[in-house]
Short mmCIF file of C-alpha atoms and ligand atoms in Angstrom, two decimals:
data_model
loop_
_atom_site.label_atom_id
_atom_site.label_comp_id
_atom_site.label_asym_id
_atom_site.label_seq_id
_atom_site.Cartn_x
_atom_site.Cartn_y
_atom_site.Cartn_z
CA UNK Y 1 16.78 -88.88 11.23
CA UNK Y 2 16.36 -89.85 7.72
CA UNK Y 3 16.46 -93.39 5.62
CA UNK Y 4 16.51 -93.79 1.69
CA UNK Y 5 15.61 -97.59 1.16
CA UNK Y 6 16.10 -98.25 -2.40
CA UNK Y 7 14.56 -95.07 -3.74
CA UNK Y 8 13.49 -94.37 -7.33
CA UNK Y 9 12.03 -91.36 -8.77
CA UNK Y 10 10.76 -91.22 -12.57
CA UNK Y 11 9.13 -88.42 -13.15
CA UNK Y 12 6.08 -88.15 -15.68
CA UNK Y 13 8.17 -86.79 -18.31
CA UNK Y 14 9.99 -90.17 -18.00
CA UNK Y 15 13.27 -88.59 -16.64
CA UNK Y 16 14.60 -91.40 -14.05
CA UNK Y 17 16.17 -88.94 -11.40
CA UNK Y 18 16.84 -91.50 -8.89
CA UNK Y 19 17.62 -95.00 -9.55
CA UNK Y 20 17.87 -97.19 -6.59
CA UNK Y 21 19.33 -94.88 -3.72
CA UNK Y 22 20.03 -96.17 -0.34
CA UNK Y 23 21.55 -94.19 2.76
CA UNK Y 24 20.91 -93.25 6.43
CA UNK Y 25 21.67 -90.08 8.14
CA UNK Y 26 21.60 -90.13 11.88
CA UNK Y 27 20.42 -87.42 14.22
CA UNK Y 28 22.82 -84.53 14.67
CA UNK Y 29 24.67 -85.19 11.27
CA UNK Y 30 25.93 -82.62 8.96
CA UNK Y 31 25.89 -84.27 5.49
CA UNK Y 32 26.78 -82.65 1.97
CA UNK Y 33 25.24 -84.34 -1.04
CA UNK Y 34 27.15 -83.71 -4.19
CA UNK Y 35 27.00 -84.18 -8.12
CA UNK Y 36 26.76 -82.40 -11.23
CA UNK Y 37 23.98 -80.33 -12.37
CA UNK Y 38 21.09 -82.79 -13.16
CA UNK Y 39 22.37 -85.78 -11.30
CA UNK Y 40 19.26 -86.04 -8.66
CA UNK Y 41 20.22 -83.67 -5.91
CA UNK Y 42 17.33 -81.43 -5.79
CA UNK Y 43 15.20 -84.62 -6.41
CA UNK Y 44 16.71 -85.95 -3.29
CA UNK Y 45 15.76 -82.80 -1.01
CA UNK Y 46 12.07 -83.00 -2.74
CA UNK Y 47 11.47 -86.45 -1.37
CA UNK Y 48 12.85 -85.36 2.26
CA UNK Y 49 10.26 -82.33 2.41
CA UNK Y 50 7.69 -84.46 0.44
CA UNK Y 51 7.56 -81.99 -2.23
CA UNK Y 52 7.88 -85.26 -4.32
CA UNK Y 53 7.00 -88.83 -3.38
CA UNK Y 54 9.28 -91.70 -4.53
CA UNK Y 55 8.17 -93.74 -7.60
CA UNK Y 56 9.35 -96.95 -5.77
CA UNK Y 57 11.24 -97.66 -2.36
CA UNK Y 58 10.56 -96.40 1.42
CA UNK Y 59 11.77 -93.14 2.51
CA UNK Y 60 11.58 -92.20 6.17
CA UNK Y 61 12.12 -88.76 7.64
CA UNK Y 62 11.94 -88.31 11.50
CA UNK Y 63 9.27 -91.21 11.71
CA UNK Y 64 7.29 -90.12 9.14
CA UNK Y 65 6.84 -92.48 6.22
CA UNK Y 66 7.34 -90.05 2.79
CA UNK Y 67 5.39 -92.34 0.29
CA UNK Y 68 2.35 -93.69 2.85
CA UNK Y 69 2.22 -90.51 4.92
CA UNK Y 70 -1.62 -88.82 5.00
CA UNK Y 71 -1.33 -85.40 3.72
CA UNK Y 72 -2.90 -83.98 6.89
CA UNK Y 73 0.47 -84.68 8.41
CA UNK Y 74 2.75 -82.84 5.70
CA UNK Y 75 2.59 -79.68 7.55
CA UNK Y 76 3.49 -81.40 11.01
CA UNK Y 77 6.36 -82.78 8.77
CA UNK Y 78 7.39 -79.70 7.62
CA UNK Y 79 7.44 -77.98 10.99
CA UNK Y 80 10.17 -80.32 11.90
CA UNK Y 81 12.30 -79.27 8.63
CA UNK Y 82 14.18 -75.40 7.89
CA UNK Y 83 14.41 -74.88 4.43
CA UNK Y 84 16.94 -73.26 2.41
CA UNK Y 85 17.20 -72.39 -1.12
CA UNK Y 86 19.88 -71.12 -3.72
CA UNK Y 87 17.54 -68.00 -4.20
CA UNK Y 88 17.02 -67.01 -0.82
CA UNK Y 89 13.11 -66.76 -1.32
CA UNK Y 90 12.47 -63.79 0.81
CA UNK Y 91 9.29 -61.59 0.57
CA UNK Y 92 10.18 -58.12 -0.59
CA UNK Y 93 7.67 -56.31 0.80
CA UNK Y 94 8.26 -57.38 4.35
CA UNK Y 95 11.13 -56.47 6.53
CA UNK Y 96 13.63 -58.73 7.71
CA UNK Y 97 12.07 -59.28 11.09
CA UNK Y 98 8.72 -59.83 9.30
CA UNK Y 99 10.27 -62.22 6.92
CA UNK Y 100 11.62 -64.38 9.71
CA UNK Y 101 8.50 -63.95 12.04
CA UNK Y 102 6.34 -65.07 9.10
CA UNK Y 103 7.80 -68.92 9.21
CA UNK Y 104 6.45 -69.04 12.99
CA UNK Y 105 3.27 -67.27 12.14
CA UNK Y 106 2.14 -69.92 9.99
CA UNK Y 107 2.78 -72.74 12.12
CA UNK Y 108 0.63 -70.39 14.92
CA UNK Y 109 3.61 -69.89 17.42
CA UNK Y 110 2.34 -67.38 20.23
CA UNK Y 111 3.05 -63.85 19.19
CA UNK Y 112 5.10 -63.26 22.51
CA UNK Y 113 7.40 -66.62 22.01
CA UNK Y 114 7.79 -65.65 18.12
CA UNK Y 115 9.29 -62.20 18.89
CA UNK Y 116 11.74 -63.76 21.45
CA UNK Y 117 12.62 -66.18 18.81
CA UNK Y 118 13.02 -64.05 15.96
CA UNK Y 119 15.32 -61.87 18.02
CA UNK Y 120 17.34 -65.07 19.11
CA UNK Y 121 17.78 -66.26 15.35
CA UNK Y 122 18.48 -63.00 13.96
CA UNK Y 123 21.26 -62.85 16.64
CA UNK Y 124 22.49 -66.14 15.59
CA UNK Y 125 23.11 -64.94 12.14
CA UNK Y 126 24.29 -61.57 13.27
CA UNK Y 127 21.65 -59.30 11.79
CA UNK Y 128 20.12 -57.82 14.55
CA UNK Y 129 21.13 -54.24 13.42
CA UNK Y 130 19.19 -55.06 9.79
CA UNK Y 131 15.66 -56.28 11.63
CA UNK Y 132 13.99 -53.31 9.81
CA UNK Y 133 15.86 -53.45 6.33
CA UNK Y 134 13.97 -54.65 3.46
CA UNK Y 135 15.43 -57.74 1.76
CA UNK Y 136 16.67 -55.86 -1.32
CA UNK Y 137 18.56 -53.49 0.74
CA UNK Y 138 20.86 -56.37 1.78
CA UNK Y 139 23.76 -58.24 0.16
CA UNK Y 140 22.89 -61.57 -1.21
CA UNK Y 141 25.05 -63.15 1.79
CA UNK Y 142 23.12 -60.90 4.08
CA UNK Y 143 19.81 -62.33 2.62
CA UNK Y 144 21.01 -66.10 2.72
CA UNK Y 145 21.63 -65.31 6.60
CA UNK Y 146 18.06 -64.11 6.75
CA UNK Y 147 16.67 -67.26 5.02
CA UNK Y 148 18.82 -69.08 7.56
CA UNK Y 149 17.18 -67.55 10.54
CA UNK Y 150 13.74 -68.05 8.96
CA UNK Y 151 14.72 -71.70 8.72
CA UNK Y 152 15.56 -71.64 12.56
CA UNK Y 153 12.63 -69.76 13.86
CA UNK Y 154 10.64 -72.96 14.47
CA UNK Y 155 13.46 -74.75 15.97
CA UNK Y 156 13.52 -77.52 13.74
CA UNK Y 157 15.31 -80.79 14.13
CA UNK Y 158 16.65 -80.87 10.36
CA UNK Y 159 17.83 -78.08 7.88
CA UNK Y 160 17.91 -78.69 4.33
CA UNK Y 161 19.55 -76.64 1.95
CA UNK Y 162 19.39 -76.58 -1.79
CA UNK Y 163 22.71 -74.95 -3.05
CA UNK Y 164 22.63 -72.49 -0.61
CA UNK Y 165 25.59 -70.92 -1.95
CA UNK Y 166 24.91 -71.18 -5.64
CA UNK Y 167 24.26 -67.41 -5.97
CA UNK Y 168 27.41 -66.16 -3.54
CA UNK Y 169 30.95 -65.21 -4.01
CA UNK Y 170 33.60 -68.05 -2.54
CA UNK Y 171 34.07 -65.90 0.19
CA UNK Y 172 30.79 -65.60 1.26
CA UNK Y 173 29.76 -69.03 0.57
CA UNK Y 174 32.62 -70.14 3.25
CA UNK Y 175 30.96 -68.06 5.77
CA UNK Y 176 27.25 -69.31 4.94
CA UNK Y 177 28.87 -73.08 5.44
CA UNK Y 178 30.64 -71.89 8.78
CA UNK Y 179 27.09 -70.70 9.85
CA UNK Y 180 25.31 -73.80 9.01
CA UNK Y 181 28.21 -75.75 10.84
CA UNK Y 182 27.87 -73.67 13.97
CA UNK Y 183 23.83 -74.59 13.70
CA UNK Y 184 24.52 -78.21 13.30
CA UNK Y 185 26.85 -78.23 16.31
CA UNK Y 186 24.09 -77.06 18.43
CA UNK Y 187 22.25 -80.38 17.58
CA UNK Y 188 20.23 -79.72 14.51
CA UNK Y 189 20.82 -81.99 11.67
CA UNK Y 190 22.18 -80.56 8.51
CA UNK Y 191 21.94 -81.95 4.95
CA UNK Y 192 23.32 -79.70 2.16
CA UNK Y 193 23.04 -80.18 -1.47
CA UNK Y 194 25.98 -78.58 -3.70
CA UNK Y 195 27.91 -78.98 -6.83
CA UNK Y 196 30.66 -77.05 -5.25
CA UNK Y 197 33.21 -79.64 -4.46
CA UNK Y 198 36.14 -77.34 -3.52
CA UNK Y 199 34.07 -75.69 -0.67
CA UNK Y 200 33.08 -79.22 0.32
CA UNK Y 201 36.43 -80.92 0.25
CA UNK Y 202 37.54 -78.16 2.68
CA UNK Y 203 35.11 -78.73 5.23
CA UNK Y 204 36.00 -82.60 5.79
CA UNK Y 205 32.37 -83.67 6.42
CA UNK Y 206 30.48 -86.73 5.33
CA UNK Y 207 29.96 -86.44 1.59
CA UNK Y 208 27.25 -88.41 -0.45
CA UNK Y 209 27.98 -88.01 -4.05
CA UNK Y 210 25.32 -88.79 -6.67
CA UNK Y 211 25.93 -89.36 -10.49
CA UNK Y 212 22.99 -90.11 -13.00
CA UNK Y 213 20.70 -90.85 -10.16
CA UNK Y 214 23.01 -93.46 -8.43
CA UNK Y 215 25.18 -92.87 -5.10
CA UNK Y 216 28.87 -93.34 -6.23
CA UNK Y 217 30.44 -92.12 -3.18
CA UNK Y 218 29.43 -91.98 0.70
CA UNK Y 219 32.52 -90.80 3.07
CA UNK Y 220 32.99 -89.79 6.41
CA UNK Y 221 35.45 -86.82 6.88
CA UNK Y 222 35.93 -86.59 3.19
CA UNK Y 223 38.64 -85.01 1.25
CA UNK Y 224 38.57 -86.11 -1.97
CA UNK Y 225 39.67 -89.69 -3.06
CA UNK Y 226 39.69 -90.43 -6.60
CA UNK Y 227 40.13 -94.50 -5.97
CA UNK Y 228 37.02 -94.88 -3.78
CA UNK Y 229 34.81 -92.90 -5.91
CA UNK Y 230 36.09 -95.06 -9.21
CA UNK Y 231 35.45 -98.28 -6.92
CA UNK Y 232 31.89 -97.32 -6.04
CA UNK Y 233 31.21 -96.29 -9.38
CA UNK Y 234 32.01 -99.87 -10.81
CA UNK Y 235 30.00 -101.56 -7.79
CA UNK Y 236 27.00 -99.11 -8.80
CA UNK Y 237 26.95 -100.09 -12.44
CA UNK Y 238 27.13 -98.31 -15.68
CA UNK Y 239 25.60 -95.14 -16.42
CA UNK Y 240 21.74 -94.95 -17.70
P1 ADP B 301 20.00 -81.63 -9.47
O1 ADP B 301 19.31 -81.19 -8.72
O2 ADP B 301 20.91 -82.40 -9.23
O3 ADP B 301 20.78 -80.69 -10.79
P2 ADP B 301 17.28 -82.38 -10.10
O4 ADP B 301 16.80 -83.54 -9.03
O5 ADP B 301 16.88 -81.08 -10.34
O6 ADP B 301 19.21 -82.44 -10.40
O7 ADP B 301 17.25 -83.47 -11.57
C1 ADP B 301 17.50 -84.63 -11.81
C2 ADP B 301 17.05 -85.18 -12.94
O8 ADP B 301 15.32 -84.87 -12.91
C3 ADP B 301 17.20 -84.22 -14.35
O9 ADP B 301 17.18 -84.84 -15.44
C4 ADP B 301 15.96 -83.37 -14.60
O10 ADP B 301 15.63 -82.87 -15.78
C5 ADP B 301 14.84 -83.96 -13.71
N1 ADP B 301 13.86 -83.19 -13.20
C6 ADP B 301 13.83 -82.73 -12.03
N2 ADP B 301 12.58 -82.20 -11.81
C7 ADP B 301 11.71 -82.60 -13.00
C8 ADP B 301 10.44 -82.30 -13.01
N3 ADP B 301 9.74 -81.84 -11.96
N4 ADP B 301 9.78 -83.13 -14.04
C9 ADP B 301 10.62 -83.62 -14.83
N5 ADP B 301 11.67 -83.77 -14.63
C10 ADP B 301 12.41 -83.20 -13.72
MG1 MG B 302 19.43 -78.79 -7.92
#
């Protein structure tokens, strides 16, 4: 589904966000990307969605070569990807139903099919009873569930989430992660960036840890393992 080969990203400011990153994520995987603030997590997500292009190296997402693909194909790529953000990014003037439907309207889904899909995904996130509420009438956790429904409405192959629990309390965060896990069980590939390593350790999933733009850990079924982390660090080389 996703392949990063020797990816470097240097912003115009001169900031080296990624400094030689390699990994592969297969169809159907559930992967956490963890690391401190400023380590390069959001940059990595933006290379998957092609909000940014790599400075060097090769990114492949669902057969699309990110650096070389034509701009005209970007909407086709994005249709395969559901995106979830820390700040939910709902449209405040639209109802829950309209927010979710909007993602399907943009890609031209036929009205009947879209209405059915909205009903289904609002059911998945358990918010059918709030379909006609406005986003600001909902709790943070509910707003994020609307955003998850919106990410699913086009039945994407991949869901990427950048700090989806960053604005939520620990208990709500757990339920949001459980929901994403459930979506993954139905075959959707899920990639989540977070700096909440406690939450991640409890979930026993693959964890890719980045530090200063380098991968320092890539473990299946991870619990925290300091020894492996230290070994990976010495292989990856010193800090910038
Ligand atoms: P994280 O999401 O892990 O906090 P980011 O990917 O946002 O990390 O940032 C990695 C590094 O790249 C930081 O040093 C940050 O300041 C820098 N950076 C991120 N986005 C930009 C940008 N648009 N322009 C310049 N520098 C950026
Ligand atoms: Mg970030």
